[in-house]
Amino acid sequence: MSSPLQRDPASFRDPSGYVLWHEGQVLRVVSPTYADDYEALVASGLLDVLWRKDWLVAHTEEPGAIPGAEGAYRVLRPRRVPFVSYPYEWCFGQLQDAALLTLAIQKEALQRGLTLKDAAATNVQFVDGRPLFIDTLSFERLQPGRPWAAYRQFCQHFLAPLVLMSTVDGRLGRLLGEYVDGVPLDLGARLAPLRTRLRPGLAIHLHLHARMQSSASAADAGRLARQRGIALRGLLGLIDSLSATVSSLAWRPARSAWGDYAATADHYSSVAAAHKAEAVARFLGAVRPGTVWDLGANTGAYSRLASQNGALTVAMDSDVAAVEANYRQCRREREIHLLPLVIDLTNPSAGLGWRNAERRALLARGPADVALALALVHHLAIGNNLPFEEVAAFLGDVCRWLIIEFVPKSDPKVLEMLAGRRDVFDGHTQALFEEAFSRRFAVKERVPIRETERVLYLMEAKDPCSD
Amino acid sequence: MVSTVLWLILAQAAADHLLGRSYVDPGMGSQLIQFLIAGGVGLAFIIKLQWHRIRAIAQRLFRRSPDLHE
């Protein structure tokens, strides 16, 4: 008989335990080898401190043995993260907040005789609009005198990409998809502008640190063995210095990028914009979704029609400046149901890491109850030469219900897109759009948007995706 | 060749001694740099924590006594 338990394919590196899936719930199995550290963690009071601050995922201990997890020291049932995102999908502000949370937790741990043994960015997830540390087994007892084992990992996962995003280009966070254990420090140091060498924190934690990676040799082991050890204040000083360095980084998106959003908003007359928003809200009210993916969400104006009614809404856009603006608004207004992410729909996140299974593909994280595809189709069909059938097939894979806006060739935005190129889009008509989509969806309602030639549709997927 | 192997064994022993059970490879350079900077950042951290006291002491030391004003 096969066990209903499935081991999470991303959970294998840390021998302290592993993650199991049991009837749609997550279980964290604590190995006997981690028993002493686990008891020290419980006795330290750190869990309560971190839970009170909402920094660490809450869990309960399973009272009895779990069939299939025999031999476990403990089995924990943590709160489930409703939507898992990855660092290469985060904007600058999200990665910075995750970095500062990791450091704040390490500081609390050090003061209670514990330390983080790893500092991977994937230990953090965004839940209720804020970063949350999810790896409860990352703590171990602090061995007096020992350096921080996760220092290099922290600098690779957080510091190097943040420096590059801040000083070179906000899009460089995408490097974290290429390098799943963080941006190699020598690469980060090479790509960072010269002026970063003049900032003490970056000179030490990035440039000198990178240099020591390549220059440290086996011969340095002798020096290492002779060291007397690092005092607790040295470790706290290291965390304080990293926090100050990370906090000092800032990213201001190019002025033109911000300007473009205002221009987009101005593109509609106020009557058209209000009518579109009212129709989208009405469609959402009819479906009452639990999860919504807003595809091409820009700064999330329409995403909020869903999130403000309690639907967990993932606002995806390939423009990092738009996602940054959206995230800042979420934090400022303490929005708990909205998660902005950097996603390029023409190349959505693939399965990455070991056996392509450590980081899940975007499509494996769906389907959403509703997908919003507003002012999107012309970008895919004309901007990216995707036939309507392809767009319909993709959308049919990601949602159960679809709210989609058809934008005809006569629309000023499309005319703008076609201005500099040959028009090879004879098939871009409303009739052919409906024909292509009717293979995957049943059209429930169509609403022509006032003062435009655009049409908004509510469609239901014909072949509902299974959970 | 023999000396390289000896150094590697020594490095392994040093890493075991310093890092215990950690499963992440901390990197030799990343450990060394912490020994180099720990004194400095530790001192800076203490100064930062005690800054209000240091400033108060400095102000007391350099403040002119009231009778000099009069």
Coordinates of C-alpha atoms in Angstrom, one line a residue:
Chain A
M1 CA 0.0 0.0 0.0
S2 CA 1.4 3.4 -0.9
S3 CA 1.8 6.0 1.8
P4 CA -0.3 9.2 1.5
L5 CA 2.8 11.1 2.6
Q6 CA 4.9 12.8 0.0
R7 CA 8.3 14.3 0.6
D8 CA 8.7 17.8 -0.7
P9 CA 11.2 17.7 -3.5
A10 CA 12.9 20.9 -2.2
S11 CA 13.5 19.5 1.2
F12 CA 16.7 17.4 1.3
R13 CA 19.8 19.6 2.1
D14 CA 19.4 20.0 5.8
P15 CA 19.8 16.8 7.8
S16 CA 17.8 18.3 10.7
G17 CA 14.5 17.4 9.1
Y18 CA 12.4 17.5 6.1
V19 CA 9.0 18.6 4.8
L20 CA 6.2 16.2 4.0
W21 CA 2.8 16.7 2.3
H22 CA 0.0 14.9 4.0
E23 CA -3.5 15.3 2.6
G24 CA -2.8 18.8 1.3
Q25 CA -1.2 19.9 4.5
V26 CA 2.5 20.5 5.2
L27 CA 4.3 18.6 7.9
R28 CA 7.8 19.3 9.1
V29 CA 9.6 16.2 10.4
V30 CA 12.3 16.8 13.0
S31 CA 15.1 14.2 12.8
P32 CA 16.5 12.6 15.9
T33 CA 19.9 14.2 15.1
Y34 CA 18.3 17.7 15.6
A35 CA 16.7 16.7 18.9
D36 CA 19.2 18.6 21.2
D37 CA 19.0 21.8 19.0
Y38 CA 15.2 21.6 18.9
E39 CA 14.9 21.3 22.7
A40 CA 17.3 24.2 23.0
L41 CA 15.2 26.2 20.6
V42 CA 12.0 25.5 22.6
A43 CA 13.6 26.2 25.9
S44 CA 15.2 29.5 24.8
G45 CA 11.9 31.2 24.4
L46 CA 12.9 32.4 21.0
L47 CA 9.8 30.8 19.3
D48 CA 7.4 32.9 21.4
V49 CA 9.4 36.0 20.8
L50 CA 9.4 35.5 17.0
W51 CA 5.7 34.4 17.0
R52 CA 4.7 37.5 18.9
K53 CA 6.4 39.7 16.3
D54 CA 4.9 37.6 13.5
W55 CA 8.4 36.9 12.1
L56 CA 8.3 33.1 12.2
V57 CA 5.6 30.8 10.8
A58 CA 3.4 29.4 13.6
H59 CA 3.3 25.7 14.1
T60 CA 1.8 23.1 16.4
E61 CA 3.4 19.8 17.4
E62 CA 1.6 16.7 16.3
P63 CA 0.6 14.8 19.4
G64 CA 0.8 11.3 17.9
A65 CA 3.0 9.4 15.5
I66 CA 2.3 10.0 11.8
P67 CA 2.2 6.9 9.7
G68 CA 5.0 7.1 7.2
A69 CA 7.1 9.4 9.4
E70 CA 8.2 6.8 11.9
G71 CA 11.5 7.5 13.6
A72 CA 10.9 11.2 13.7
Y73 CA 11.8 13.0 16.9
R74 CA 8.9 15.4 16.4
V75 CA 6.4 16.2 13.7
L76 CA 5.4 19.9 13.4
R77 CA 2.4 21.2 11.5
P78 CA 3.2 24.7 10.4
R79 CA 0.7 27.2 9.1
R80 CA 0.5 26.6 5.3
V81 CA 1.9 29.3 3.1
P82 CA -0.9 30.1 0.7
F83 CA 1.2 31.0 -2.3
V84 CA 4.9 30.2 -2.6
S85 CA 7.1 32.7 -4.4
Y86 CA 10.8 32.7 -5.1
P87 CA 13.5 35.4 -4.7
Y88 CA 13.9 35.8 -8.4
E89 CA 10.3 36.8 -8.6
W90 CA 10.7 39.5 -5.9
C91 CA 11.3 43.2 -6.5
F92 CA 14.1 45.1 -4.7
G93 CA 11.9 46.1 -1.7
Q94 CA 10.8 42.5 -1.2
L95 CA 14.3 41.1 -1.2
Q96 CA 15.5 43.9 1.1
D97 CA 12.7 43.3 3.6
A98 CA 13.4 39.5 3.5
A99 CA 17.1 40.3 4.2
L100 CA 16.4 42.6 7.1
L101 CA 14.0 40.0 8.6
T102 CA 16.7 37.3 8.4
L103 CA 19.2 39.6 10.2
A104 CA 16.7 40.7 12.8
I105 CA 15.9 37.0 13.6
Q106 CA 19.6 36.2 13.8
K107 CA 20.1 39.0 16.3
E108 CA 17.2 37.7 18.5
A109 CA 18.7 34.2 18.2
L110 CA 22.2 35.3 19.2
Q111 CA 20.9 37.0 22.3
R112 CA 19.3 33.7 23.3
G113 CA 22.3 31.4 22.7
L114 CA 21.2 30.3 19.2
T115 CA 22.2 31.0 15.7
L116 CA 20.9 30.6 12.2
K117 CA 22.8 27.8 10.5
D118 CA 21.6 28.9 7.0
A119 CA 20.4 32.1 5.5
A120 CA 18.8 31.2 2.2
A121 CA 16.4 33.7 0.8
T122 CA 13.9 30.9 0.3
N123 CA 13.6 30.6 4.1
V124 CA 11.4 33.7 3.7
Q125 CA 8.0 33.8 2.2
F126 CA 5.5 36.6 1.8
V127 CA 2.4 36.0 3.8
D128 CA -0.3 38.5 4.7
G129 CA 1.6 41.2 2.9
R130 CA 4.8 40.8 4.9
P131 CA 7.9 38.7 4.9
L132 CA 7.7 35.6 7.2
F133 CA 10.5 33.2 8.1
I134 CA 9.3 29.7 7.4
D135 CA 12.3 27.4 8.2
T136 CA 11.7 26.6 11.9
L137 CA 14.7 24.1 11.9
S138 CA 17.2 26.7 10.8
F139 CA 18.3 27.4 14.4
E140 CA 21.1 25.7 16.2
R141 CA 22.9 26.2 19.5
L142 CA 25.5 28.9 19.3
Q143 CA 29.0 27.4 19.8
P144 CA 31.1 30.1 21.6
G145 CA 33.8 31.6 19.5
R146 CA 32.6 30.3 16.2
P147 CA 32.0 32.5 13.2
W148 CA 28.6 32.7 11.5
A149 CA 28.4 29.7 9.2
A150 CA 25.7 31.3 7.1
Y151 CA 27.5 34.6 6.5
R152 CA 28.6 33.7 2.9
Q153 CA 25.1 32.4 2.1
F154 CA 23.5 35.6 3.4
C155 CA 25.8 37.7 1.2
Q156 CA 25.2 35.6 -1.8
H157 CA 21.4 35.3 -1.4
F158 CA 20.7 38.9 -0.3
L159 CA 23.6 41.4 -0.3
A160 CA 25.1 40.8 -3.7
P161 CA 21.8 40.9 -5.6
L162 CA 20.6 43.9 -3.6
V163 CA 23.8 45.8 -4.4
L164 CA 23.4 45.0 -8.1
M165 CA 19.7 45.9 -8.2
S166 CA 20.4 49.1 -6.3
T167 CA 23.5 50.3 -8.1
V168 CA 23.2 48.8 -11.6
D169 CA 19.7 47.8 -12.6
G170 CA 16.5 46.6 -10.7
R171 CA 16.2 43.7 -13.2
L172 CA 19.3 42.0 -11.9
G173 CA 17.3 40.2 -9.2
R174 CA 16.6 37.7 -11.9
L175 CA 20.2 36.5 -11.4
L176 CA 18.8 34.5 -8.4
G177 CA 17.0 32.3 -10.9
E178 CA 20.3 31.4 -12.6
Y179 CA 22.2 31.0 -9.3
V180 CA 19.9 29.1 -6.9
D181 CA 22.5 29.3 -4.1
G182 CA 22.8 33.1 -4.5
V183 CA 24.9 35.3 -6.7
P184 CA 28.6 34.2 -6.4
L185 CA 30.4 37.0 -4.6
D186 CA 33.2 37.3 -7.3
L187 CA 30.5 37.9 -9.9
G188 CA 28.6 40.3 -7.7
A189 CA 31.9 42.2 -7.0
R190 CA 32.8 42.3 -10.7
L191 CA 29.5 43.6 -11.8
A192 CA 29.1 46.2 -9.0
P193 CA 30.2 49.8 -10.0
L194 CA 33.5 51.1 -8.7
R195 CA 31.8 53.5 -6.3
T196 CA 30.6 50.6 -4.3
R197 CA 34.2 50.1 -3.2
L198 CA 34.1 53.4 -1.4
R199 CA 31.2 52.5 0.9
P200 CA 32.7 50.8 4.0
G201 CA 29.9 48.1 4.4
L202 CA 30.1 47.1 0.7
A203 CA 33.9 47.3 0.7
I204 CA 34.0 44.7 3.5
H205 CA 31.0 42.4 3.0
L206 CA 31.1 42.3 -0.8
H207 CA 34.5 43.3 -2.2
L208 CA 36.9 42.1 0.5
H209 CA 34.6 39.1 1.2
A210 CA 34.7 38.1 -2.6
R211 CA 38.5 38.6 -2.6
M212 CA 38.9 36.3 0.4
Q213 CA 36.8 33.6 -1.3
S214 CA 39.4 33.3 -4.1
S215 CA 42.5 34.0 -2.1
A216 CA 41.9 31.9 1.0
S217 CA 43.7 28.6 0.5
A218 CA 44.3 25.5 2.5
A219 CA 47.3 27.2 4.0
D220 CA 45.0 29.7 5.7
A221 CA 43.6 26.7 7.7
G222 CA 46.6 27.1 10.0
R223 CA 45.6 30.7 10.7
L224 CA 42.0 29.6 11.2
A225 CA 43.0 27.0 13.7
R226 CA 45.0 29.5 15.7
Q227 CA 42.2 32.0 16.0
R228 CA 41.0 32.5 19.5
G229 CA 37.3 32.8 18.5
I230 CA 34.8 35.5 18.0
A231 CA 33.1 37.1 21.0
L232 CA 29.3 37.4 21.0
R233 CA 29.6 41.2 20.6
G234 CA 31.6 40.5 17.4
L235 CA 28.8 38.4 16.0
L236 CA 26.2 41.0 17.0
G237 CA 28.4 43.7 15.4
L238 CA 28.6 41.7 12.2
I239 CA 24.7 41.5 12.1
D240 CA 24.5 45.2 13.0
S241 CA 26.9 46.1 10.2
L242 CA 25.1 43.9 7.7
S243 CA 21.7 45.5 8.7
A244 CA 23.1 49.0 8.3
T245 CA 24.6 48.1 4.9
V246 CA 21.4 46.5 3.6
S247 CA 19.3 49.3 4.9
S248 CA 21.5 51.9 3.2
L249 CA 20.8 50.4 -0.2
A250 CA 17.9 52.0 -2.1
W251 CA 16.5 51.6 -5.5
R252 CA 14.7 54.5 -7.4
P253 CA 13.1 53.3 -10.6
A254 CA 13.8 55.4 -13.6
R255 CA 11.5 58.5 -13.7
S256 CA 10.2 57.5 -17.2
A257 CA 9.1 54.1 -15.9
W258 CA 6.9 55.7 -13.2
G259 CA 5.7 58.3 -15.7
D260 CA 4.5 55.6 -18.0
Y261 CA 2.0 54.3 -15.4
A262 CA 0.3 57.7 -15.1
A263 CA 0.2 57.8 -18.9
T264 CA -1.5 54.4 -19.0
A265 CA -4.0 55.5 -16.5
D266 CA -4.7 58.6 -18.5
H267 CA -5.3 56.5 -21.6
Y268 CA -8.8 55.8 -20.6
S269 CA -11.4 58.4 -20.2
S270 CA -12.7 58.5 -16.6
V271 CA -16.0 57.1 -17.8
A272 CA -14.3 54.2 -19.5
A273 CA -12.1 53.5 -16.5
A274 CA -15.0 53.6 -14.1
H275 CA -17.1 51.4 -16.3
K276 CA -14.3 48.8 -16.7
A277 CA -13.6 48.8 -13.0
E278 CA -17.3 48.4 -12.2
A279 CA -17.6 45.4 -14.7
V280 CA -14.5 43.7 -13.3
A281 CA -15.8 44.1 -9.8
R282 CA -19.2 42.7 -10.8
F283 CA -17.6 39.7 -12.5
L284 CA -15.5 39.0 -9.4
G285 CA -18.5 39.3 -7.2
A286 CA -20.3 36.7 -9.3
V287 CA -17.5 34.2 -9.1
R288 CA -16.3 34.9 -5.5
P289 CA -12.8 33.6 -6.0
G290 CA -10.4 32.5 -3.2
T291 CA -7.4 33.1 -5.4
V292 CA -6.8 35.5 -8.2
W293 CA -3.9 35.9 -10.6
D294 CA -3.7 39.4 -12.1
L295 CA -1.7 38.8 -15.3
G296 CA 0.1 42.0 -16.4
A297 CA -1.1 43.7 -13.2
N298 CA 1.0 46.9 -13.6
T299 CA 0.8 48.7 -10.2
G300 CA -2.2 46.6 -9.2
A301 CA -5.1 49.0 -9.6
Y302 CA -7.4 46.2 -10.7
S303 CA -5.8 43.6 -8.5
R304 CA -7.1 45.5 -5.6
L305 CA -10.7 45.0 -6.7
A306 CA -10.1 41.4 -5.9
S307 CA -7.7 41.6 -2.9
Q308 CA -9.9 44.2 -1.1
N309 CA -12.7 41.6 -1.1
G310 CA -10.4 39.1 0.6
A311 CA -9.2 37.0 -2.4
L312 CA -5.5 36.1 -2.2
T313 CA -4.4 38.1 -5.3
V314 CA -1.0 37.6 -7.0
A315 CA -0.3 40.6 -9.1
M316 CA 2.2 39.6 -11.8
D317 CA 4.1 42.0 -14.1
S318 CA 7.4 41.8 -15.9
D319 CA 8.1 45.5 -15.2
V320 CA 10.2 45.6 -12.0
A321 CA 9.4 49.3 -11.4
A322 CA 5.6 48.6 -11.5
V323 CA 6.0 45.7 -9.1
E324 CA 8.2 47.8 -6.8
A325 CA 5.5 50.6 -6.8
N326 CA 2.8 48.0 -6.1
Y327 CA 4.8 46.4 -3.2
R328 CA 5.5 49.8 -1.6
Q329 CA 1.8 50.6 -1.7
C330 CA 1.0 47.2 -0.1
R331 CA 3.4 47.8 2.7
R332 CA 2.3 51.4 3.2
E333 CA -1.4 50.5 3.3
R334 CA -0.8 47.2 5.1
E335 CA -2.6 45.2 2.5
I336 CA -2.7 41.6 3.5
H337 CA -4.2 39.9 0.5
L338 CA -2.0 41.2 -2.3
L339 CA 1.3 39.7 -3.4
P340 CA 3.1 41.6 -6.3
L341 CA 5.6 39.5 -8.2
V342 CA 8.0 40.0 -11.1
I343 CA 6.8 37.5 -13.7
D344 CA 7.3 37.6 -17.5
L345 CA 4.3 35.8 -18.9
T346 CA 6.1 35.0 -22.1
N347 CA 8.7 33.2 -20.0
P348 CA 7.1 32.3 -16.7
S349 CA 9.3 30.9 -13.9
A350 CA 10.3 27.3 -14.7
G351 CA 11.0 24.4 -12.4
L352 CA 14.6 25.1 -11.1
G353 CA 17.3 23.7 -9.0
W354 CA 18.1 20.0 -8.4
R355 CA 16.1 17.8 -10.8
N356 CA 14.2 20.9 -11.8
A357 CA 12.1 20.3 -8.7
E358 CA 13.5 22.5 -5.9
R359 CA 11.7 25.6 -7.2
R360 CA 8.3 25.0 -8.7
A361 CA 7.2 26.3 -12.1
L362 CA 4.6 29.1 -12.0
L363 CA 2.1 26.9 -13.7
A364 CA 2.6 24.2 -11.1
R365 CA 1.5 26.7 -8.4
G366 CA -2.0 27.2 -10.0
P367 CA -4.6 27.1 -11.1
A368 CA -6.1 30.3 -9.7
D369 CA -9.9 30.5 -9.3
V370 CA -9.8 33.6 -11.5
A371 CA -7.3 35.1 -13.8
L372 CA -7.5 38.8 -14.8
A373 CA -6.1 39.5 -18.2
L374 CA -6.9 43.2 -18.6
A375 CA -5.2 45.2 -21.4
L376 CA -3.0 42.1 -21.9
V377 CA -4.1 40.2 -25.0
H378 CA -2.8 42.8 -27.5
H379 CA 0.6 42.7 -25.8
L380 CA 0.8 38.9 -26.2
A381 CA -0.9 38.7 -29.6
I382 CA 0.7 41.7 -31.3
G383 CA 3.7 42.5 -29.0
N384 CA 4.8 38.9 -28.8
N385 CA 3.3 37.4 -32.0
L386 CA 1.3 34.8 -30.0
P387 CA -1.7 33.3 -31.8
F388 CA -5.0 33.6 -29.9
E389 CA -5.1 29.8 -29.7
E390 CA -1.8 29.9 -27.8
V391 CA -3.0 32.6 -25.4
A392 CA -6.3 30.7 -24.8
A393 CA -4.4 27.5 -24.1
F394 CA -2.1 29.2 -21.6
L395 CA -4.9 31.0 -19.8
G396 CA -6.9 27.7 -19.8
D397 CA -4.0 26.2 -17.9
V398 CA -3.8 28.8 -15.2
C399 CA -7.4 29.5 -14.1
R400 CA -10.9 28.2 -13.7
W401 CA -12.5 31.5 -14.5
L402 CA -11.2 34.2 -16.8
I403 CA -11.9 37.9 -16.9
I404 CA -10.4 39.1 -20.1
E405 CA -10.4 42.3 -22.1
F406 CA -10.3 42.2 -25.9
V407 CA -8.5 45.2 -27.4
P408 CA -9.1 45.6 -31.2
K409 CA -6.6 46.8 -33.7
S410 CA -8.4 50.2 -34.0
D411 CA -7.6 50.9 -30.3
P412 CA -5.1 53.8 -29.9
K413 CA -2.8 51.6 -27.9
V414 CA -2.6 48.9 -30.6
L415 CA -2.2 51.6 -33.3
E416 CA 0.8 52.8 -31.3
M417 CA 2.2 49.3 -31.1
L418 CA 1.8 48.8 -34.9
A419 CA 3.2 52.2 -35.8
G420 CA 6.8 51.1 -36.2
R421 CA 6.2 47.6 -37.7
R422 CA 4.5 45.7 -40.5
D423 CA 0.9 44.8 -39.7
V424 CA 0.8 41.0 -40.0
F425 CA -2.1 40.6 -37.7
D426 CA -5.1 40.2 -40.0
G427 CA -6.5 37.6 -37.6
H428 CA -6.7 40.1 -34.7
T429 CA -10.5 40.4 -34.8
Q430 CA -13.1 40.0 -32.1
A431 CA -14.7 37.2 -34.0
L432 CA -11.5 35.2 -34.3
F433 CA -10.7 36.0 -30.6
E434 CA -14.0 34.5 -29.5
E435 CA -13.6 31.5 -31.8
A436 CA -10.2 30.7 -30.4
F437 CA -11.2 31.2 -26.8
S438 CA -14.4 29.2 -27.2
R439 CA -12.4 26.0 -27.5
R440 CA -11.1 26.4 -23.9
F441 CA -13.7 28.6 -22.3
A442 CA -17.4 29.1 -22.2
V443 CA -18.3 32.8 -22.6
K444 CA -20.6 33.7 -19.8
E445 CA -21.0 37.4 -20.4
R446 CA -19.5 40.2 -22.5
V447 CA -19.6 43.9 -21.8
P448 CA -18.4 46.5 -24.3
I449 CA -16.5 49.2 -22.3
R450 CA -18.1 52.6 -22.7
E451 CA -16.2 55.2 -24.8
T452 CA -13.8 52.5 -26.1
E453 CA -14.0 49.7 -28.6
R454 CA -12.7 47.3 -26.0
V455 CA -14.9 44.4 -24.7
L456 CA -14.7 42.7 -21.3
Y457 CA -15.6 39.0 -21.0
L458 CA -16.3 36.7 -18.2
M459 CA -15.4 33.1 -19.3
E460 CA -15.4 29.7 -17.5
A461 CA -12.8 27.2 -18.3
K462 CA -14.3 24.2 -20.1
D463 CA -11.8 21.7 -18.9
P464 CA -11.5 22.7 -15.2
C465 CA -7.9 22.2 -14.0
S466 CA -7.8 19.8 -11.1
D467 CA -6.2 20.8 -7.8
Chain B
M1 CA 51.7 16.7 -2.9
V2 CA 52.1 15.3 0.6
S3 CA 52.1 18.8 2.1
T4 CA 48.9 19.8 0.2
V5 CA 47.2 16.7 1.6
L6 CA 48.4 17.6 5.1
W7 CA 47.2 21.2 4.7
L8 CA 43.8 19.9 3.6
I9 CA 43.5 17.6 6.6
L10 CA 44.5 20.5 8.8
A11 CA 41.8 22.7 7.1
Q12 CA 39.2 20.0 7.6
A13 CA 40.1 19.7 11.3
A14 CA 40.0 23.5 11.7
A15 CA 36.6 23.7 10.0
D16 CA 35.3 20.9 12.2
H17 CA 36.6 22.7 15.3
L18 CA 35.2 26.0 14.3
L19 CA 31.8 25.1 12.8
G20 CA 30.6 21.9 14.4
R21 CA 27.5 20.6 12.8
S22 CA 26.7 23.2 10.3
Y23 CA 25.5 21.6 7.0
V24 CA 26.1 24.7 4.8
D25 CA 29.6 25.1 3.5
P26 CA 30.7 28.3 5.2
G27 CA 33.7 28.9 3.0
M28 CA 37.2 29.3 4.4
G29 CA 37.4 32.9 3.2
S30 CA 34.0 33.8 4.8
Q31 CA 35.2 32.5 8.1
L32 CA 38.6 34.2 8.0
I33 CA 37.1 37.6 7.1
Q34 CA 34.8 37.3 10.2
F35 CA 37.9 37.0 12.4
L36 CA 39.4 40.0 10.7
I37 CA 36.4 42.2 11.0
A38 CA 34.8 40.9 14.3
G39 CA 37.0 43.2 16.5
G40 CA 36.1 46.3 14.5
V41 CA 32.4 45.7 14.0
G42 CA 32.1 44.5 17.6
L43 CA 33.7 47.7 18.9
A44 CA 31.5 49.8 16.5
F45 CA 28.5 47.9 17.8
I46 CA 29.3 48.6 21.5
I47 CA 29.9 52.3 20.7
K48 CA 26.6 52.5 18.9
L49 CA 24.8 50.9 21.8
Q50 CA 26.5 53.1 24.4
W51 CA 26.5 56.2 22.2
H52 CA 24.0 58.2 24.3
R53 CA 26.2 57.6 27.4
I54 CA 29.4 58.4 25.5
R55 CA 27.8 61.6 24.3
A56 CA 26.5 62.5 27.7
I57 CA 30.0 62.0 29.3
A58 CA 31.6 64.0 26.5
Q59 CA 29.1 66.8 27.0
R60 CA 29.7 66.8 30.7
L61 CA 33.5 67.0 30.2
F62 CA 33.5 69.8 27.7
R63 CA 30.6 71.8 29.0
R64 CA 31.7 75.1 30.4
S65 CA 30.9 75.4 34.1
P66 CA 28.1 77.9 34.9
D67 CA 30.3 80.3 36.7
L68 CA 32.4 80.9 33.6
H69 CA 29.3 82.2 31.9
E70 CA 28.7 84.8 34.5

